[in-house]
Short mmCIF file of C-alpha atoms in Angstrom, two decimals:
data_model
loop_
_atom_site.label_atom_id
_atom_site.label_comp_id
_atom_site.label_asym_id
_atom_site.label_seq_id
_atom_site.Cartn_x
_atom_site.Cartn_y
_atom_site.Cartn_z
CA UNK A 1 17.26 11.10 -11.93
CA UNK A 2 17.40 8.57 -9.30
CA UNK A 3 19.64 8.73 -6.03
CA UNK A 4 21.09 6.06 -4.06
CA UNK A 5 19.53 4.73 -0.94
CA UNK A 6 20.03 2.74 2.27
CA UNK A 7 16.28 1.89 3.31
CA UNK A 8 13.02 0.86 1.51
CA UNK A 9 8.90 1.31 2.47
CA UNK A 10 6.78 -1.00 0.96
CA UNK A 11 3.06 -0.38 0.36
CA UNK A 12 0.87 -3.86 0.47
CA UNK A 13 -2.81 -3.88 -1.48
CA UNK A 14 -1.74 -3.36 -5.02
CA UNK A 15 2.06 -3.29 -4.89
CA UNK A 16 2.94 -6.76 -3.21
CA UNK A 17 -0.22 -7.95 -2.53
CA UNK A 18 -3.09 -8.17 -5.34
CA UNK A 19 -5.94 -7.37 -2.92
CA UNK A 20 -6.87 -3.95 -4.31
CA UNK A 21 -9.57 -5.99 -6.20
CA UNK A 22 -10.64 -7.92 -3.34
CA UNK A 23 -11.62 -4.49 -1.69
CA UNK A 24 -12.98 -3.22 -5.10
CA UNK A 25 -15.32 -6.59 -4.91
CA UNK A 26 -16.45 -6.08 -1.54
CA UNK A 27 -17.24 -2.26 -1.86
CA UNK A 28 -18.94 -2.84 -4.75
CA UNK A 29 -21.20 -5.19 -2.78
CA UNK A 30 -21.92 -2.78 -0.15
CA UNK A 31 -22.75 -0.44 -3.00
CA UNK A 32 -24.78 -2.83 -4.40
CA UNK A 33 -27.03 -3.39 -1.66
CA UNK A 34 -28.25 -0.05 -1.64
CA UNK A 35 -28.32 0.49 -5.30
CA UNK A 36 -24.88 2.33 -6.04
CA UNK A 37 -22.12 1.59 -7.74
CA UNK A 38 -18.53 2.45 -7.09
CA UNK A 39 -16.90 4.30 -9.85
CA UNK A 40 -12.87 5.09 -11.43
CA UNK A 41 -13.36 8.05 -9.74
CA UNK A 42 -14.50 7.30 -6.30
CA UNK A 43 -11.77 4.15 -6.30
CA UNK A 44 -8.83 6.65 -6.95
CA UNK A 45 -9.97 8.33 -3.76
CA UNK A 46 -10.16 5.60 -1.35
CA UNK A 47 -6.84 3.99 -1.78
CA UNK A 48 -4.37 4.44 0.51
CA UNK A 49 -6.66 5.95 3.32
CA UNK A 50 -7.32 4.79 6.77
CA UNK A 51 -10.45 2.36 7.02
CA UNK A 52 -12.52 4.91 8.93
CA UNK A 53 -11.68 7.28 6.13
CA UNK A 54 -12.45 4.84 3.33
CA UNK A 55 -15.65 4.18 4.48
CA UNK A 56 -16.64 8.27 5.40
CA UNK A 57 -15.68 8.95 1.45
CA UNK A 58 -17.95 6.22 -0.03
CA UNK A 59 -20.85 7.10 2.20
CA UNK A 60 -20.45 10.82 1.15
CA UNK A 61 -19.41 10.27 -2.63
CA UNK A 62 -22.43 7.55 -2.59
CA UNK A 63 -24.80 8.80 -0.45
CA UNK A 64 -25.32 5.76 1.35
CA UNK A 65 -28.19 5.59 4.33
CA UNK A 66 -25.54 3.85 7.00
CA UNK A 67 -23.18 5.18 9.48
CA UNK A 68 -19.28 4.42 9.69
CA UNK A 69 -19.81 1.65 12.12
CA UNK A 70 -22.15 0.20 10.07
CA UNK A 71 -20.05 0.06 6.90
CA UNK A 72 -17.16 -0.88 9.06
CA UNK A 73 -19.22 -3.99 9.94
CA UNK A 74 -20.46 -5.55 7.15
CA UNK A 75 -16.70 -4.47 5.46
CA UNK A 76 -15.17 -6.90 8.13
CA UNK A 77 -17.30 -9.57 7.85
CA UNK A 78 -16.81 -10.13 4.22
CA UNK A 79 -12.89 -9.15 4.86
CA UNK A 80 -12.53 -12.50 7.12
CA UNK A 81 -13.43 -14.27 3.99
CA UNK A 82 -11.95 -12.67 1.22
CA UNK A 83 -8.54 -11.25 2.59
CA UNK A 84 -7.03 -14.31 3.32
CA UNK A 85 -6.93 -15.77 -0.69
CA UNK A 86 -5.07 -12.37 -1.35
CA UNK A 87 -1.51 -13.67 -3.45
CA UNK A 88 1.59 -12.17 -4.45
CA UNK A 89 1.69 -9.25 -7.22
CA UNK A 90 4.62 -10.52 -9.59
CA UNK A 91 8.42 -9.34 -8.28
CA UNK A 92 6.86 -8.83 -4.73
CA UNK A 93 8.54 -12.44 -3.12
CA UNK A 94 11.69 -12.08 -5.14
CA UNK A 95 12.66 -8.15 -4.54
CA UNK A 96 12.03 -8.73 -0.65
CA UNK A 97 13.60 -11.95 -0.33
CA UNK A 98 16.83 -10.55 -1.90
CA UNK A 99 16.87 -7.10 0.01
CA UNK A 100 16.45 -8.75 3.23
CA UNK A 101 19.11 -11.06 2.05
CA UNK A 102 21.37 -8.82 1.84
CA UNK A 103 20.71 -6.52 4.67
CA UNK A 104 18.52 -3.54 3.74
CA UNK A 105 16.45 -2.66 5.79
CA UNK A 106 12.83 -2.92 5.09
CA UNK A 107 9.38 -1.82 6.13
CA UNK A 108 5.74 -1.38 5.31
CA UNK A 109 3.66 1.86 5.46
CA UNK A 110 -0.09 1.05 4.62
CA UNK A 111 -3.31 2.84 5.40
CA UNK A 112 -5.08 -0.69 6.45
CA UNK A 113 -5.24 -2.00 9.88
CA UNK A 114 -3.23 -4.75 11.41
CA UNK A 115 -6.21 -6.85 11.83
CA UNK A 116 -6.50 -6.95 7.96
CA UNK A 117 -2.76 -6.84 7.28
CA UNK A 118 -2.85 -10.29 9.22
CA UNK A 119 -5.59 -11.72 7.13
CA UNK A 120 -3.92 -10.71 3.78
CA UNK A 121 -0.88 -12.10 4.62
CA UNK A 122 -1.96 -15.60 5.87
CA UNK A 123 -0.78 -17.51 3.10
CA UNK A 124 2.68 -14.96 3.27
CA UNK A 125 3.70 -15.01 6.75
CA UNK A 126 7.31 -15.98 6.18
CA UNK A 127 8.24 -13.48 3.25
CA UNK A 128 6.53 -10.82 5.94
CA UNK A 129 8.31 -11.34 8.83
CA UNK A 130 11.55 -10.04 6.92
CA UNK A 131 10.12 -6.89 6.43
CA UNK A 132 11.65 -4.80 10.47
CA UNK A 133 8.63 -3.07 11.00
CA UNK A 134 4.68 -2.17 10.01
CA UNK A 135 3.46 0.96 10.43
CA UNK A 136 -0.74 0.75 10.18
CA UNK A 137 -2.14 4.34 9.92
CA UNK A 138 -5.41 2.77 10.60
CA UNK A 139 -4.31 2.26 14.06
CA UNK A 140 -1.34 3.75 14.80
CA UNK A 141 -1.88 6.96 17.08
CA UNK A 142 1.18 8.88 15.65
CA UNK A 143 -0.38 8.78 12.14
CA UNK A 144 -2.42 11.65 12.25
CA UNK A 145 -3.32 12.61 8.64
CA UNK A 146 -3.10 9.49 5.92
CA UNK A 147 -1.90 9.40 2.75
CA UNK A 148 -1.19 11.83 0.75
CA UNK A 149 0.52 13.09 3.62
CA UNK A 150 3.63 12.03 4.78
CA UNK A 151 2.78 11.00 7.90
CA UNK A 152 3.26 7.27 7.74
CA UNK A 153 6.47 7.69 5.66
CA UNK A 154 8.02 9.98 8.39
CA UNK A 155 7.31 7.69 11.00
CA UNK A 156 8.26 4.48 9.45
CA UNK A 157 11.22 6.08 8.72
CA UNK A 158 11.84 6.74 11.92
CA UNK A 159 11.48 3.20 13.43
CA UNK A 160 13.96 2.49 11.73
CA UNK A 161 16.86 1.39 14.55
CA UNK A 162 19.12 4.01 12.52
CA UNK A 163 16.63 6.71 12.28
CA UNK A 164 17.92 7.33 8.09
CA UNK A 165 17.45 10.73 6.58
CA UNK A 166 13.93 10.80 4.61
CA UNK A 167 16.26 11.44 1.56
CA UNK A 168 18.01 7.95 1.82
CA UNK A 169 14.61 5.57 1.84
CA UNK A 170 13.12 4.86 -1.26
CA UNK A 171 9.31 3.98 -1.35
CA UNK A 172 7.44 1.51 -3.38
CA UNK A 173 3.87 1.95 -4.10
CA UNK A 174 1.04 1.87 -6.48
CA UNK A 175 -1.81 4.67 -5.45
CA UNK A 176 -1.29 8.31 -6.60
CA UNK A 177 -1.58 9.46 -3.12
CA UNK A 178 0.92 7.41 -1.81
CA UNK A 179 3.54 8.68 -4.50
CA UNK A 180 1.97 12.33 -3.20
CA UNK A 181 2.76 10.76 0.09
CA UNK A 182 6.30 9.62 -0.33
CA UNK A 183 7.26 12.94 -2.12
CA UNK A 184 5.86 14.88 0.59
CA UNK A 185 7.94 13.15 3.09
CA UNK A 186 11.30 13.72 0.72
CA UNK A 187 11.78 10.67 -0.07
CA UNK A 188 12.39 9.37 -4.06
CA UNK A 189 8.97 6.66 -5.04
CA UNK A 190 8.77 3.83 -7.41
CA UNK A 191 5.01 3.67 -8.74
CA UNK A 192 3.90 0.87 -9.83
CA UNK A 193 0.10 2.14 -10.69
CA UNK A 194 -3.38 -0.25 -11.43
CA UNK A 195 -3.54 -0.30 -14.95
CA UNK A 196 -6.78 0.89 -14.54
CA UNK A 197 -5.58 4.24 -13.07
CA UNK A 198 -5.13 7.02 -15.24
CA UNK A 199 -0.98 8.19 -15.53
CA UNK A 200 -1.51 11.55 -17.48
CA UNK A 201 -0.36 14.16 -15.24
CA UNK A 202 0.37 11.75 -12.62
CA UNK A 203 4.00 10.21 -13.41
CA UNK A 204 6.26 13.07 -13.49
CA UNK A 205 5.03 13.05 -9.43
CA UNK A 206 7.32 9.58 -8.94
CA UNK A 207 10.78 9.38 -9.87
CA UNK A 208 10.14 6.21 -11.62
CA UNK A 209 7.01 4.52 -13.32
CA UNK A 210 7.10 0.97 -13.55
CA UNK A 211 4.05 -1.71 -14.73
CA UNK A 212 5.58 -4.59 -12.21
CA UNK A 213 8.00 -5.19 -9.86
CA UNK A 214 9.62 -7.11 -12.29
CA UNK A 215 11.15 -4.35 -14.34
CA UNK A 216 12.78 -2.94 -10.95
CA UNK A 217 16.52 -2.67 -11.29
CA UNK A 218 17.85 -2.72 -7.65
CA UNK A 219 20.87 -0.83 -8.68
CA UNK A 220 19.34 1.95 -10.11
CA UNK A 221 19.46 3.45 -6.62
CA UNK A 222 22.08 2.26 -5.15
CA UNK A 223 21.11 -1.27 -3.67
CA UNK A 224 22.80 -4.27 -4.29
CA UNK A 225 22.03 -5.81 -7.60
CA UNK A 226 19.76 -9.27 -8.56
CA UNK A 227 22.50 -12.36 -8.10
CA UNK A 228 22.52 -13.74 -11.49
#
């Protein structure tokens, strides 16, 4: 059962922007060079974590010989070339266009930094600035704990100039542990999940499963409806 809102929180990589992969391609490099590979698994428990955290769980789940810092390096270096060809997921450019048309307020919660929200969204910059605020729990100080907790919900939520009950924002994403996330924080979640991520067990967690943007009916919570 779905309940109307008033404000929406976007996730980016794999929910407007199709840059999951372009991560997947450069951890799998990184991986590479030391003789590992990067499996289902260990992807499903990277995404929607800070950077820092990211790169702690694949040296751990990998057992690679570098530190953080080190990861962290050679991660940015191939980012500066990768990040930028990132493109629009289907639905993404239509369903922000016409909320921001017609006056709902928007935002975006990720777990990446701004420095890589930037180089994502180089090609996007005018369908991002509609979106009122960013909240990066890679560098914001008020995000202590990333997703699945609710941190970065709460607190975009909160920027908001109306300050909205948690119960009235909706949140769009496509990780597990941002639907954990969103639900934590009281507020209703549209997944939209990789179809390489398993759904048993996992969709009864969001109050509605889509597989694109596409199929999202505006007005099945409340917000004003497509124009025909």
């Amino acid at each position: 059962m779905t309940v109307s809102v008033t404000h929406v929180i976007f996730d980016v990589d794999g929910l407007l922007l199709d840059s999951e992969q372009l991560y997947t391609v450069i951890n799998e490099k990184i991986a590479e060079e030391y003789g590992r590979e990067v499996t289902l698994q260990v992807k499903r428990k990277i995404m929607g974590k800070k950077e820092t955290e990211v790169a702690q769980i694949l040296i751990d789940e990998l057992q690679l010989p570098i530190t953080v810092a080190e990861f962290l390096l050679n991660d940015r270096q191939q980012q500066e070339v990768l990040l930028p060809t990132a493109e629009l997921l289907p639905g993404a450019e239509k369903l922000v266009k016409h909320l921001y048309k017609h006056c709902v307020p928007i935002a975006v919660a990720t777990g990446s930094s701004k420095r890589s929200i930037e180089l994502k969204t180089t090609r996007h910059r005018q369908l991002f600035s509609h979106f009122h605020h960013f909240v990066y729990s890679t560098d914001d100080p008020e995000v202590v704990h990333s997703k699945p907790a609710p941190d970065c919900f709460l607190i975009a939520a909160s920027r908001f100039p109306d300050n909205p009950e948690t119960s009235r924002c909706l949140v769009l994403e496509d990780a597990i542990n941002g639907v954990v996330a969103a639900r934590a924080a009281g507020m209703q979640c549209v997944w939209v999940p990789d179809p390489e991520q398993p759904q048993d067990g996992y969709s009864e967690k969001a109050t509605l499963t889509l597989e694109s943007l596409l199929q999202f009916k505006p007005e099945q919570f409340g917000l004003p409806p497509y124009d025909i």
